[in-house]
Amino acid sequence: MAHTMQLETLRRIVQEVDASPSLHEALDVMVNQVAQAMDVDVCSIYLLDDRNHRYVLMASHGLNPEAVGHVSLHTNEGLVGLVGQREEIVNLENASQHERFLYLPETGEEIYHSFLGVPVMYRRKVMGVMVTQNQESHHFSEAAESFLVTLCAQLSGAIAHAHVVGNIDVFRKPSNTQSYQTFQGVAGADGIALGRAVILYPAADLSAIPDREAENISEELALLAQAVSFVRQDIKNLDAKMQDSLMSEERALFSVFLRMLDDNALPAEINALIRDGHWAQGAVRRVIEKHVNLFAQMQDDYLRERVSDLKDLGRRILTYLQTDDSGHKEITEDTILIGEEISTAALVEMPIDNIAAIVTTEGAANSHMVIVARALGIPTVVGVTELPLSSLDDAEMIVDAYQGRVFIHPPRRLRAKYKEIKKDEDQIAKDLKQYETKDAITPDGFAIPLYVNTGLMIDVVRGVQRGAKGVGLYRSEIPFMLRERFPGEEEQRAIYRQQLSHFANKPVIMRTLDIGADKDLPYFSIEEENSALGWRGIRFTLDHPEIFSSQIRAMLKASTGLNNLHILLPMISSVSEVEEVLYLLDRDLEAVQEEVQVKITRPKIGIMIEVPSVLLQIDEFAKLVDFFSVGSNDLIQYLLAVDRNNPRVANVYSHFHPAIIRALVRLVEDCHHHGKPVGICGEMAGDPLTAILLMAMGFDTLSMSSSNILRVRKAICYTPLADAKDLLQQALMLNNPLMIKSLLEHYFRTHGLADMVKSSRAVTV
């Protein structure tokens, strides 16, 4: 098969499968198209039924049709089982002569000799096996192998989307009943929640619109008629506006749009769906998607190119439908907020007390939104890529954010189990309240200050309530993210004064504006191919000294009379950056003192240790700054070369990694050698397991979300420093993150801290 032919065939097969209304029809399309493209006698797909440990024949071209859905093999049986076990291609000239060949008379495959089996893999998991067979004995060519491997890689996501891990409903014919499903994501903010789903979707995003029943069909029909009328007028206006700029042929698209908006065209189909009980926005999405799929399959290039025009038309109608509608159901008690991606700004605008949990299809465990959710104590699971958002509106859900699992339409037995766990969780939280008035002092008398990370006022209130000894990280970007423009100097001063006043006589470490990567401003989006390594943190603010100086001046004015301000610089990678900041700081300090006619104490200056290059230059930095603070989230990301916002590599990102433990031990030694205090303010500090190791390393302060302070304090109160140092020495001898974690979990379980180990509250289903 020629290379260009292969690409075109692959593209066509993928498009046809994507356009199929169900998994069962998609698999039928797949086997028939592959058999035709490869000119083989048989093409079959076996899907793995995890729960029963069997490969089920789900579709076939060439085998006995009655065998489909009925024939299955155990995972250690037959050549299909061999492909799955090896997780690699099996290419045989005479399959029946192989020791693993299993004769299945129901299939009628005894006449086929050559065999090519390819595993369908999704994120290291075998989802199934695709098999091609021929009557004549021969080895399939390398080109045939490559074609099937490429096709399986392309289609594995579609299969995984329907073949939800742990759910066997995929092996039954589709029905209209609500079926129990489980989905796996990445654990973000710990906790358990039971509630009902409310979908948060961006305006004018067709793909994100959920299916929903119309509350008032007449009203929905009227809304659609009005929206279509507005869009027609918009298109006529565009046509008139472009009359002198475009030739009539180039303006023909406007006429096409108007024809599509004729009452007997798209609006008629949308109206029919509304009369069947769909709300207008969902009806628009369904009709546009149907036509997009039809156009995408057409051989005519011109018609295929009309797909983007169709989508544009759908978005235009949707925009008007959403003008007078928030598009979202009311956030009532026990709401589980779900969406593709939920921004920090969108989250904090919600009635926080009503949100039981958050689930997103994108994002990762240490994205900015998750960090804020963690501070608010909202269980969060991210990166649930297979979650079918549009069909989950108002669905009953359970979120297990310890395991990163989401259960849709859970059975009564499972609900009862998780209600019991939630009851235990509430009791643990109640028991932890006694630690609000205690200091973090080990049984052998060692005390370590616990600070709080803040950004919202709720962090401050909870931090004070839970006895935080100061603020280890004030995220100054949050007030910037909640506005529609850069806040002015006086606005900032009032916000910073509030933070500093609540912790009067205690240190407040304020990080200068840290945007970029996963922290976008709604009015200043930074588009980059690799934002994690891009224009962020101090790199942005030094390029905008007017923004930086405005913030520094506001901080200095806010500190007047309190003298508890410390300034922390993010994303430092070179000495010259610190030197430039110190010049600007001294200049601004002098100017502010002249302006307010008050002596202001020069704040202590520190740098965040996030970029690995800083680890090798502590000697030089120690001459310039007063303290160091580890931002473990980013330091781990850069040391392990793992994008912490990418769910595909979430399993590689671990603060138990030996390289992280060893790097931090050396760092503390280097900082203390120069007499400089060093704290840590990343999420690593808020995990009781690693907090014990950090204490043993000699960190001067640990700073964490307010939701973690009591858990960490209890762990310290139970763990002698001598034990912690012994655990650290054992951890330094291990070379596997899971072994280090297991070591710490074993200690906790055997020393009265089992309730601090996440997995002890996980459910196996």
PDB file of C-alpha atoms in Angstrom, residues 538 542 548 552 567 569 572 575-590 602-607 620-626:
ATOM      1  CA  ILE A 538      10.063  37.346  37.053  1.00  0.00           C
ATOM      2  CA  LEU A 542      11.140  42.555  34.565  1.00  0.00           C
ATOM      3  CA  PHE A 548       6.474  45.406  38.752  1.00  0.00           C
ATOM      4  CA  ILE A 552       6.371  46.801  44.829  1.00  0.00           C
ATOM      5  CA  ILE A 567       9.113  39.766  49.248  1.00  0.00           C
ATOM      6  CA  LEU A 569      10.723  36.487  43.616  1.00  0.00           C
ATOM      7  CA  ILE A 572      14.515  33.173  39.208  1.00  0.00           C
ATOM      8  CA  VAL A 575      21.932  36.274  39.464  1.00  0.00           C
ATOM      9  CA  SER A 576      21.405  39.227  37.102  1.00  0.00           C
ATOM     10  CA  GLU A 577      17.617  38.990  37.582  1.00  0.00           C
ATOM     11  CA  VAL A 578      18.006  39.419  41.345  1.00  0.00           C
ATOM     12  CA  GLU A 579      20.422  42.304  40.892  1.00  0.00           C
ATOM     13  CA  GLU A 580      17.921  44.084  38.628  1.00  0.00           C
ATOM     14  CA  VAL A 581      15.105  43.534  41.148  1.00  0.00           C
ATOM     15  CA  LEU A 582      17.216  44.898  44.026  1.00  0.00           C
ATOM     16  CA  TYR A 583      17.940  48.035  41.998  1.00  0.00           C
ATOM     17  CA  LEU A 584      14.219  48.574  41.310  1.00  0.00           C
ATOM     18  CA  LEU A 585      13.311  47.825  44.938  1.00  0.00           C
ATOM     19  CA  ASP A 586      15.759  50.350  46.380  1.00  0.00           C
ATOM     20  CA  ARG A 587      14.620  52.971  43.866  1.00  0.00           C
ATOM     21  CA  ASP A 588      10.936  52.376  44.692  1.00  0.00           C
ATOM     22  CA  LEU A 589      11.583  52.306  48.450  1.00  0.00           C
ATOM     23  CA  GLU A 590      13.245  55.703  48.290  1.00  0.00           C
ATOM     24  CA  ARG A 602      13.301  47.525  53.919  1.00  0.00           C
ATOM     25  CA  PRO A 603      11.613  44.130  53.539  1.00  0.00           C
ATOM     26  CA  LYS A 604      13.606  40.932  53.479  1.00  0.00           C
ATOM     27  CA  ILE A 605      14.049  39.594  49.945  1.00  0.00           C
ATOM     28  CA  GLY A 606      13.994  35.947  48.990  1.00  0.00           C
ATOM     29  CA  ILE A 607      13.961  33.882  45.839  1.00  0.00           C
ATOM     30  CA  GLU A 620      26.215  33.506  44.654  1.00  0.00           C
ATOM     31  CA  PHE A 621      22.545  34.011  45.498  1.00  0.00           C
ATOM     32  CA  ALA A 622      23.233  33.859  49.251  1.00  0.00           C
ATOM     33  CA  LYS A 623      25.258  37.094  48.925  1.00  0.00           C
ATOM     34  CA  LEU A 624      22.213  38.923  47.536  1.00  0.00           C
ATOM     35  CA  VAL A 625      19.115  37.601  49.304  1.00  0.00           C
ATOM     36  CA  ASP A 626      17.904  37.132  52.879  1.00  0.00           C
TER      37      ASP A 626
END
